[in-house]
Amino acid sequence: MMSLVSNGAVRFESFHDDPEDVIHTGRSQLPTTAASREQISLWSVLKQSVGKDLSRLTVPVVFNEPLSFLQRLGEYMEYSDLLRLADEQDDAVKRLEYVTAFAVSTLASNRDRLSKPFNPLLHETYELDRLEDLGFRFVCEQVSHHPPISAFHADGPAFRFYGSIYPKLKFWGRSIDCQPKGILTLELTKRNEVYTWMPINCSIHNLVMGKMYIDLHGTLEVICHSNDLSVKVHFKSSSSWLGKEANHIEGYIVDKSKKKLRALYGDWSEFLASCGAETFEANFAAWDKERKEHKEKKQPVVGTGGGHSPPPARRFSTTDMLSSPEPPEDIGMPLVHCKSTKVSSGKKRCDKTCSKITHLSVLPLLTGSTVLWRVRPRPPISEQFYHFTLFAMALNEMNTNGRAPLPPTDSRLRPDVRLMEDGNIDGAATEKHRLEEKQRDTRTTLKKVKQDPHKAPSWFTQGPHPFVKDQDTWHFNGCYWNRDWSNSEYIF
Ligand SMILES: CC(C)CCC[C@@H](C)[C@H]1CC[C@H]2[C@@H]3CC=C4C[C@@H](O)CC[C@]4(C)[C@H]3CC[C@]12C
């Protein structure tokens, strides 16, 4: 799938543009398009909650997306191939590069996703078994209701990736702040190497007026506990959704003595590249300035900062964004690619390549860069479907094709999410309300009969983190994949 081009950069071959994209074997769109929110003012709903923790607040269903938060966490796995690549590298710096690329890739699907995933019910689960085709299986459980904590565990031949997230949301009037709590741990198989990082903070701006946008900010620190290499990737906070530097990220891989070994730069919604620390220091400012000037003139960037000039005038294409010393290879940002056309066999296949360049074509690369990861373009119809990626489109699909049956707790069986997906907003609201009441009633009944209302989760147990001091994590007990649901109740 990948090969080295002459300047040392990695070229992705038939990775995203392959019509039979390996990652996408499910449906290409949802049953119905998203309902309009124009009739309801978000402000009128949220104004009572200024300064409060939003985890208890329910918003009208039109502000939801038809996925539970557990399914949303499944999106972490879209680029899990990077973990296989990381495991294969003999060089420790390269391993950290790919691990960091993976950590960044888990955030990409957040761009434009301005809807609230459904709060999972206590003990709700979600599985994504892609062991055969993609080399991983993922399982997630809602292990606590107040505070809402979701624990997940994914594994495959090359890795184990697990953690928990408590998405702490605070409403500030014009924006929502999210400071998720939890720790994410990755173990690479070959060398038994352990990496950890924390979920990044995010804000949703312009809730009341203007165009809403999502901003990830703060520092993503990926630490390798086995060799003391680490990287701090800084997410630049943006001041407007139009400011294209908005999603810009950068940082250095350093060793124990803080010596800079490599620079990483990119855009969390598009790509991550690495280059020598000196190249970055010497050229980045010029490159950045040039990029901004181009933007002000509203011209596409054909970056040369510190690199070489792009080929002489021809139609601006992705190749122009490279500044490699060699004739540019097409490892730049992808063109929009239609993937949703149905063909008679029932298989979905791409039969058209659009030449429209999307916002993806923003950043050029510095000389000698290696593209570690780049995002798959979203389907052109994404906008009408809550801005879902193709990967997200298939998450709630009831496709058990010859697979073992799902447990009665699986998110795919949630009637409210299903109704919303089918366009029945009122029905979804009624069901959502019913489920919340049912959950409350169960708790009250248990309390009355003096039973612990906090029944332990089925597949995870809380305990000290095996590698990080003074930190708890949730341990997967592995039993899920025995597929014995005799102790699981139908919670919907
Ligand atoms: C009222 C409506 C508009 C509110 C919508 C809130 C949505 C956008 C919020 C609710 C929960 C949030 C998520 C909670 C936790 C994380 C993990 C973090 O590492 C990346 C961002 C991410 C994935 C957040 C993205 C934005 C999010 C999905």
PDB file of C-alpha atoms in Angstrom, residues 108-342:
ATOM      1  CA  ALA A 108      -9.906  14.064  12.144  1.00  0.00           C
ATOM      2  CA  SER A 109     -13.537  13.050  11.956  1.00  0.00           C
ATOM      3  CA  ASN A 110     -14.438  15.837  14.404  1.00  0.00           C
ATOM      4  CA  ARG A 111     -14.207  18.496  11.722  1.00  0.00           C
ATOM      5  CA  ASP A 112     -17.666  19.965  11.051  1.00  0.00           C
ATOM      6  CA  ARG A 113     -19.305  17.407  13.299  1.00  0.00           C
ATOM      7  CA  LEU A 114     -21.481  19.827  15.202  1.00  0.00           C
ATOM      8  CA  SER A 115     -24.099  17.489  16.549  1.00  0.00           C
ATOM      9  CA  LYS A 116     -24.317  15.749  19.858  1.00  0.00           C
ATOM     10  CA  PRO A 117     -23.909  11.992  19.875  1.00  0.00           C
ATOM     11  CA  PHE A 118     -26.550  10.242  22.039  1.00  0.00           C
ATOM     12  CA  ASN A 119     -25.527   9.737  25.666  1.00  0.00           C
ATOM     13  CA  PRO A 120     -24.958   6.009  26.096  1.00  0.00           C
ATOM     14  CA  LEU A 121     -27.140   4.211  28.614  1.00  0.00           C
ATOM     15  CA  LEU A 122     -25.376   2.523  31.512  1.00  0.00           C
ATOM     16  CA  HIS A 123     -23.935  -0.823  30.329  1.00  0.00           C
ATOM     17  CA  GLU A 124     -24.667  -0.082  26.711  1.00  0.00           C
ATOM     18  CA  THR A 125     -21.997  -1.687  24.503  1.00  0.00           C
ATOM     19  CA  TYR A 126     -20.744  -1.313  20.978  1.00  0.00           C
ATOM     20  CA  GLU A 127     -18.581  -3.697  19.015  1.00  0.00           C
ATOM     21  CA  LEU A 128     -16.744  -3.347  15.754  1.00  0.00           C
ATOM     22  CA  ASP A 129     -15.275  -6.637  14.679  1.00  0.00           C
ATOM     23  CA  ARG A 130     -13.076  -5.946  11.684  1.00  0.00           C
ATOM     24  CA  LEU A 131     -10.419  -8.513  12.520  1.00  0.00           C
ATOM     25  CA  GLU A 132     -10.709 -10.289   9.211  1.00  0.00           C
ATOM     26  CA  ASP A 133     -10.592  -7.332   6.881  1.00  0.00           C
ATOM     27  CA  LEU A 134      -8.889  -4.555   8.848  1.00  0.00           C
ATOM     28  CA  GLY A 135      -6.974  -6.407  11.527  1.00  0.00           C
ATOM     29  CA  PHE A 136      -8.725  -5.159  14.657  1.00  0.00           C
ATOM     30  CA  ARG A 137     -11.715  -5.727  16.861  1.00  0.00           C
ATOM     31  CA  PHE A 138     -13.090  -3.052  19.123  1.00  0.00           C
ATOM     32  CA  VAL A 139     -15.459  -3.150  22.048  1.00  0.00           C
ATOM     33  CA  CYS A 140     -16.752  -0.327  24.173  1.00  0.00           C
ATOM     34  CA  GLU A 141     -18.988  -0.200  27.249  1.00  0.00           C
ATOM     35  CA  GLN A 142     -20.630   2.600  29.192  1.00  0.00           C
ATOM     36  CA  VAL A 143     -19.125   1.812  32.576  1.00  0.00           C
ATOM     37  CA  SER A 144     -20.501   4.741  34.571  1.00  0.00           C
ATOM     38  CA  HIS A 145     -23.554   6.923  34.209  1.00  0.00           C
ATOM     39  CA  HIS A 146     -22.715   9.858  36.522  1.00  0.00           C
ATOM     40  CA  PRO A 147     -20.130  10.878  35.522  1.00  0.00           C
ATOM     41  CA  PRO A 148     -20.602   9.384  32.069  1.00  0.00           C
ATOM     42  CA  ILE A 149     -17.563   7.203  31.374  1.00  0.00           C
ATOM     43  CA  SER A 150     -17.040   5.069  28.297  1.00  0.00           C
ATOM     44  CA  ALA A 151     -14.309   2.423  28.335  1.00  0.00           C
ATOM     45  CA  PHE A 152     -13.001   0.776  25.188  1.00  0.00           C
ATOM     46  CA  HIS A 153     -10.551  -1.881  24.164  1.00  0.00           C
ATOM     47  CA  ALA A 154      -9.289  -2.683  20.687  1.00  0.00           C
ATOM     48  CA  ASP A 155      -6.796  -5.294  19.673  1.00  0.00           C
ATOM     49  CA  GLY A 156      -5.245  -6.888  16.658  1.00  0.00           C
ATOM     50  CA  PRO A 157      -2.068  -8.782  15.811  1.00  0.00           C
ATOM     51  CA  ALA A 158       0.040  -5.606  16.017  1.00  0.00           C
ATOM     52  CA  PHE A 159      -1.413  -3.808  19.047  1.00  0.00           C
ATOM     53  CA  ARG A 160      -3.680  -3.356  22.019  1.00  0.00           C
ATOM     54  CA  PHE A 161      -5.306   0.038  22.327  1.00  0.00           C
ATOM     55  CA  TYR A 162      -7.521   0.845  25.302  1.00  0.00           C
ATOM     56  CA  GLY A 163      -8.751   3.630  27.500  1.00  0.00           C
ATOM     57  CA  SER A 164     -11.692   5.499  28.879  1.00  0.00           C
ATOM     58  CA  ILE A 165     -13.255   8.880  28.233  1.00  0.00           C
ATOM     59  CA  TYR A 166     -15.424  11.105  30.361  1.00  0.00           C
ATOM     60  CA  PRO A 167     -16.418  13.913  28.008  1.00  0.00           C
ATOM     61  CA  LYS A 168     -16.806  16.739  30.470  1.00  0.00           C
ATOM     62  CA  LEU A 169     -18.801  19.487  28.773  1.00  0.00           C
ATOM     63  CA  LYS A 170     -19.296  23.009  30.042  1.00  0.00           C
ATOM     64  CA  PHE A 171     -21.505  25.617  28.510  1.00  0.00           C
ATOM     65  CA  TRP A 172     -20.304  29.225  28.531  1.00  0.00           C
ATOM     66  CA  GLY A 173     -23.079  31.075  26.785  1.00  0.00           C
ATOM     67  CA  ARG A 174     -21.628  31.450  23.346  1.00  0.00           C
ATOM     68  CA  SER A 175     -19.492  28.333  23.367  1.00  0.00           C
ATOM     69  CA  ILE A 176     -19.189  24.847  24.803  1.00  0.00           C
ATOM     70  CA  ASP A 177     -15.932  23.693  26.328  1.00  0.00           C
ATOM     71  CA  CYS A 178     -15.058  20.067  26.454  1.00  0.00           C
ATOM     72  CA  GLN A 179     -12.248  18.896  28.709  1.00  0.00           C
ATOM     73  CA  PRO A 180     -12.407  15.144  28.369  1.00  0.00           C
ATOM     74  CA  LYS A 181     -10.900  13.120  31.189  1.00  0.00           C
ATOM     75  CA  GLY A 182      -9.234   9.770  30.701  1.00  0.00           C
ATOM     76  CA  ILE A 183      -6.098   8.156  29.430  1.00  0.00           C
ATOM     77  CA  LEU A 184      -5.439   6.312  26.199  1.00  0.00           C
ATOM     78  CA  THR A 185      -2.899   3.496  26.146  1.00  0.00           C
ATOM     79  CA  LEU A 186      -1.337   1.722  23.234  1.00  0.00           C
ATOM     80  CA  GLU A 187       0.796  -1.401  23.406  1.00  0.00           C
ATOM     81  CA  LEU A 188       2.705  -2.417  20.301  1.00  0.00           C
ATOM     82  CA  THR A 189       3.116  -6.155  20.025  1.00  0.00           C
ATOM     83  CA  LYS A 190       6.586  -6.774  18.577  1.00  0.00           C
ATOM     84  CA  ARG A 191       8.570  -4.961  21.243  1.00  0.00           C
ATOM     85  CA  ASN A 192       5.991  -4.828  23.969  1.00  0.00           C
ATOM     86  CA  GLU A 193       6.210  -1.080  23.815  1.00  0.00           C
ATOM     87  CA  VAL A 194       3.782   1.149  25.698  1.00  0.00           C
ATOM     88  CA  TYR A 195       2.572   4.597  24.673  1.00  0.00           C
ATOM     89  CA  THR A 196       0.057   6.826  26.414  1.00  0.00           C
ATOM     90  CA  TRP A 197      -1.698  10.110  25.731  1.00  0.00           C
ATOM     91  CA  MET A 198      -4.682  12.065  27.015  1.00  0.00           C
ATOM     92  CA  PRO A 199      -7.702  13.168  25.014  1.00  0.00           C
ATOM     93  CA  ILE A 200      -7.386  16.690  23.659  1.00  0.00           C
ATOM     94  CA  ASN A 201      -9.614  19.585  24.739  1.00  0.00           C
ATOM     95  CA  CYS A 202     -12.119  21.073  22.399  1.00  0.00           C
ATOM     96  CA  SER A 203     -14.552  23.965  22.110  1.00  0.00           C
ATOM     97  CA  ILE A 204     -17.597  24.530  19.985  1.00  0.00           C
ATOM     98  CA  HIS A 205     -17.911  28.195  19.110  1.00  0.00           C
ATOM     99  CA  ASN A 206     -20.670  30.473  17.799  1.00  0.00           C
ATOM    100  CA  LEU A 207     -23.567  28.631  19.351  1.00  0.00           C
ATOM    101  CA  VAL A 208     -25.694  31.739  19.376  1.00  0.00           C
ATOM    102  CA  MET A 209     -24.618  33.707  16.339  1.00  0.00           C
ATOM    103  CA  GLY A 210     -22.354  33.169  13.390  1.00  0.00           C
ATOM    104  CA  LYS A 211     -21.203  29.900  11.935  1.00  0.00           C
ATOM    105  CA  MET A 212     -20.623  27.160  14.491  1.00  0.00           C
ATOM    106  CA  TYR A 213     -17.242  25.477  14.383  1.00  0.00           C
ATOM    107  CA  ILE A 214     -15.191  23.067  16.404  1.00  0.00           C
ATOM    108  CA  ASP A 215     -11.766  23.956  17.701  1.00  0.00           C
ATOM    109  CA  LEU A 216      -9.338  21.453  19.181  1.00  0.00           C
ATOM    110  CA  HIS A 217      -6.771  23.101  21.403  1.00  0.00           C
ATOM    111  CA  GLY A 218      -4.054  22.378  23.909  1.00  0.00           C
ATOM    112  CA  THR A 219      -1.232  19.888  23.756  1.00  0.00           C
ATOM    113  CA  LEU A 220      -1.296  16.270  22.798  1.00  0.00           C
ATOM    114  CA  GLU A 221       1.627  14.621  24.536  1.00  0.00           C
ATOM    115  CA  VAL A 222       2.423  11.122  23.362  1.00  0.00           C
ATOM    116  CA  ILE A 223       4.870   9.358  25.674  1.00  0.00           C
ATOM    117  CA  CYS A 224       6.667   6.126  24.964  1.00  0.00           C
ATOM    118  CA  HIS A 225       7.196   4.546  28.377  1.00  0.00           C
ATOM    119  CA  SER A 226       9.644   1.987  27.049  1.00  0.00           C
ATOM    120  CA  ASN A 227      12.340   4.289  25.676  1.00  0.00           C
ATOM    121  CA  ASP A 228      11.548   7.771  27.031  1.00  0.00           C
ATOM    122  CA  LEU A 229      10.932   9.314  23.639  1.00  0.00           C
ATOM    123  CA  SER A 230       8.002  11.702  23.621  1.00  0.00           C
ATOM    124  CA  VAL A 231       6.338  14.356  21.534  1.00  0.00           C
ATOM    125  CA  LYS A 232       4.240  17.374  22.438  1.00  0.00           C
ATOM    126  CA  VAL A 233       1.969  18.268  19.565  1.00  0.00           C
ATOM    127  CA  HIS A 234       0.521  21.754  19.957  1.00  0.00           C
ATOM    128  CA  PHE A 235      -2.954  22.431  18.642  1.00  0.00           C
ATOM    129  CA  LYS A 236      -3.297  26.086  17.747  1.00  0.00           C
ATOM    130  CA  SER A 237      -6.505  27.585  18.997  1.00  0.00           C
ATOM    131  CA  SER A 238      -8.357  29.281  16.195  1.00  0.00           C
ATOM    132  CA  SER A 239     -10.137  32.594  16.263  1.00  0.00           C
ATOM    133  CA  SER A 240     -12.430  32.061  13.337  1.00  0.00           C
ATOM    134  CA  TRP A 241     -13.568  29.069  11.389  1.00  0.00           C
ATOM    135  CA  LEU A 242     -12.339  30.762   8.223  1.00  0.00           C
ATOM    136  CA  GLY A 243      -8.821  31.082   9.529  1.00  0.00           C
ATOM    137  CA  LYS A 244      -7.368  28.106   7.765  1.00  0.00           C
ATOM    138  CA  GLU A 245      -4.507  27.880  10.203  1.00  0.00           C
ATOM    139  CA  ALA A 246      -7.282  26.895  12.562  1.00  0.00           C
ATOM    140  CA  ASN A 247      -6.529  23.217  12.622  1.00  0.00           C
ATOM    141  CA  HIS A 248      -2.806  23.595  12.392  1.00  0.00           C
ATOM    142  CA  ILE A 249      -0.609  21.439  14.648  1.00  0.00           C
ATOM    143  CA  GLU A 250       3.121  21.132  15.269  1.00  0.00           C
ATOM    144  CA  GLY A 251       5.637  19.678  17.683  1.00  0.00           C
ATOM    145  CA  TYR A 252       8.978  17.952  18.163  1.00  0.00           C
ATOM    146  CA  ILE A 253       9.883  14.411  19.000  1.00  0.00           C
ATOM    147  CA  VAL A 254      12.424  14.634  21.822  1.00  0.00           C
ATOM    148  CA  ASP A 255      14.527  12.181  23.764  1.00  0.00           C
ATOM    149  CA  LYS A 256      15.049  12.012  27.500  1.00  0.00           C
ATOM    150  CA  SER A 257      17.463  14.966  27.429  1.00  0.00           C
ATOM    151  CA  LYS A 258      14.880  16.995  25.450  1.00  0.00           C
ATOM    152  CA  LYS A 259      17.021  16.886  22.319  1.00  0.00           C
ATOM    153  CA  LYS A 260      14.854  17.522  19.270  1.00  0.00           C
ATOM    154  CA  LEU A 261      14.994  14.514  16.989  1.00  0.00           C
ATOM    155  CA  ARG A 262      12.280  15.275  14.463  1.00  0.00           C
ATOM    156  CA  ALA A 263       9.569  17.837  13.771  1.00  0.00           C
ATOM    157  CA  LEU A 264       5.964  16.893  13.194  1.00  0.00           C
ATOM    158  CA  TYR A 265       3.532  19.284  11.570  1.00  0.00           C
ATOM    159  CA  GLY A 266       0.186  19.227   9.868  1.00  0.00           C
ATOM    160  CA  ASP A 267      -3.470  19.789  10.380  1.00  0.00           C
ATOM    161  CA  TRP A 268      -5.546  17.556  12.603  1.00  0.00           C
ATOM    162  CA  SER A 269      -8.310  17.390  10.044  1.00  0.00           C
ATOM    163  CA  GLU A 270      -6.066  16.616   7.080  1.00  0.00           C
ATOM    164  CA  PHE A 271      -2.618  15.176   7.533  1.00  0.00           C
ATOM    165  CA  LEU A 272       0.508  14.775   9.621  1.00  0.00           C
ATOM    166  CA  ALA A 273       4.019  15.010   8.167  1.00  0.00           C
ATOM    167  CA  SER A 274       7.469  14.803   9.683  1.00  0.00           C
ATOM    168  CA  CYS A 275      10.729  16.453   8.708  1.00  0.00           C
ATOM    169  CA  GLY A 276      14.119  17.194  10.212  1.00  0.00           C
ATOM    170  CA  ALA A 277      14.009  19.514  13.209  1.00  0.00           C
ATOM    171  CA  GLU A 278      16.483  21.911  11.526  1.00  0.00           C
ATOM    172  CA  THR A 279      14.523  22.046   8.296  1.00  0.00           C
ATOM    173  CA  PHE A 280      11.460  22.875  10.290  1.00  0.00           C
ATOM    174  CA  GLU A 281      13.140  25.584  12.332  1.00  0.00           C
ATOM    175  CA  ALA A 282      14.821  27.173   9.343  1.00  0.00           C
ATOM    176  CA  ASN A 283      11.853  27.170   7.020  1.00  0.00           C
ATOM    177  CA  PHE A 284       8.654  26.910   8.861  1.00  0.00           C
ATOM    178  CA  ALA A 285       8.173  30.609   9.595  1.00  0.00           C
ATOM    179  CA  ALA A 286       8.687  31.552   5.942  1.00  0.00           C
ATOM    180  CA  TRP A 287       6.404  28.797   4.830  1.00  0.00           C
ATOM    181  CA  ASP A 288       3.744  29.797   7.319  1.00  0.00           C
ATOM    182  CA  LYS A 289       3.928  33.458   6.312  1.00  0.00           C
ATOM    183  CA  GLU A 290       3.664  32.621   2.666  1.00  0.00           C
ATOM    184  CA  ARG A 291       0.733  30.357   3.308  1.00  0.00           C
ATOM    185  CA  LYS A 292      -1.103  33.114   5.170  1.00  0.00           C
ATOM    186  CA  GLU A 293      -0.408  35.696   2.472  1.00  0.00           C
ATOM    187  CA  HIS A 294      -1.756  33.362  -0.133  1.00  0.00           C
ATOM    188  CA  LYS A 295      -4.813  32.853   1.933  1.00  0.00           C
ATOM    189  CA  GLU A 296      -5.413  36.555   2.296  1.00  0.00           C
ATOM    190  CA  LYS A 297      -5.328  36.882  -1.453  1.00  0.00           C
ATOM    191  CA  LYS A 298      -7.704  33.940  -1.471  1.00  0.00           C
ATOM    192  CA  GLN A 299      -5.401  32.044  -3.747  1.00  0.00           C
ATOM    193  CA  PRO A 300      -4.672  28.408  -3.507  1.00  0.00           C
ATOM    194  CA  VAL A 301      -1.357  27.751  -1.860  1.00  0.00           C
ATOM    195  CA  VAL A 302       1.404  26.458  -4.019  1.00  0.00           C
ATOM    196  CA  GLY A 303       3.908  26.573  -1.242  1.00  0.00           C
ATOM    197  CA  THR A 304       7.584  27.032  -1.734  1.00  0.00           C
ATOM    198  CA  GLY A 305       8.593  28.022   1.771  1.00  0.00           C
ATOM    199  CA  GLY A 306      11.964  26.463   2.281  1.00  0.00           C
ATOM    200  CA  GLY A 307      11.285  24.094  -0.510  1.00  0.00           C
ATOM    201  CA  HIS A 308      11.475  24.181  -4.245  1.00  0.00           C
ATOM    202  CA  SER A 309       9.215  25.944  -6.654  1.00  0.00           C
ATOM    203  CA  PRO A 310       6.240  24.093  -7.913  1.00  0.00           C
ATOM    204  CA  PRO A 311       6.158  23.207 -11.578  1.00  0.00           C
ATOM    205  CA  PRO A 312       5.279  26.057 -13.974  1.00  0.00           C
ATOM    206  CA  ALA A 313       1.717  27.196 -14.391  1.00  0.00           C
ATOM    207  CA  ARG A 314      -0.856  24.629 -15.154  1.00  0.00           C
ATOM    208  CA  ARG A 315      -4.131  23.947 -13.501  1.00  0.00           C
ATOM    209  CA  PHE A 316      -3.626  23.921  -9.773  1.00  0.00           C
ATOM    210  CA  SER A 317      -3.543  20.371  -8.638  1.00  0.00           C
ATOM    211  CA  THR A 318      -2.628  18.450  -5.554  1.00  0.00           C
ATOM    212  CA  THR A 319       0.848  17.796  -6.884  1.00  0.00           C
ATOM    213  CA  ASP A 320       1.562  21.518  -6.779  1.00  0.00           C
ATOM    214  CA  MET A 321       1.445  21.514  -3.081  1.00  0.00           C
ATOM    215  CA  LEU A 322       4.591  19.546  -2.831  1.00  0.00           C
ATOM    216  CA  SER A 323       7.876  21.219  -2.573  1.00  0.00           C
ATOM    217  CA  SER A 324      10.053  18.229  -3.138  1.00  0.00           C
ATOM    218  CA  PRO A 325      13.324  18.437  -5.045  1.00  0.00           C
ATOM    219  CA  GLU A 326      12.142  15.726  -7.384  1.00  0.00           C
ATOM    220  CA  PRO A 327       9.327  16.095  -9.882  1.00  0.00           C
ATOM    221  CA  PRO A 328       6.432  16.136  -7.485  1.00  0.00           C
ATOM    222  CA  GLU A 329       4.721  12.875  -6.854  1.00  0.00           C
ATOM    223  CA  ASP A 330       1.095  12.927  -5.975  1.00  0.00           C
ATOM    224  CA  ILE A 331       1.292  12.468  -2.277  1.00  0.00           C
ATOM    225  CA  GLY A 332      -0.448  15.748  -1.609  1.00  0.00           C
ATOM    226  CA  MET A 333      -3.995  16.170  -0.496  1.00  0.00           C
ATOM    227  CA  PRO A 334      -6.561  14.124  -2.300  1.00  0.00           C
ATOM    228  CA  LEU A 335      -9.098  15.388  -4.771  1.00  0.00           C
ATOM    229  CA  VAL A 336     -12.712  14.845  -3.936  1.00  0.00           C
ATOM    230  CA  HIS A 337     -13.669  11.429  -5.052  1.00  0.00           C
ATOM    231  CA  CYS A 338     -17.211  10.266  -5.508  1.00  0.00           C
ATOM    232  CA  LYS A 339     -17.739   6.952  -3.892  1.00  0.00           C
ATOM    233  CA  SER A 340     -21.406   6.739  -3.489  1.00  0.00           C
ATOM    234  CA  THR A 341     -22.584   5.643  -6.889  1.00  0.00           C
ATOM    235  CA  LYS A 342     -24.442   2.397  -6.755  1.00  0.00           C
TER     236      LYS A 342
END
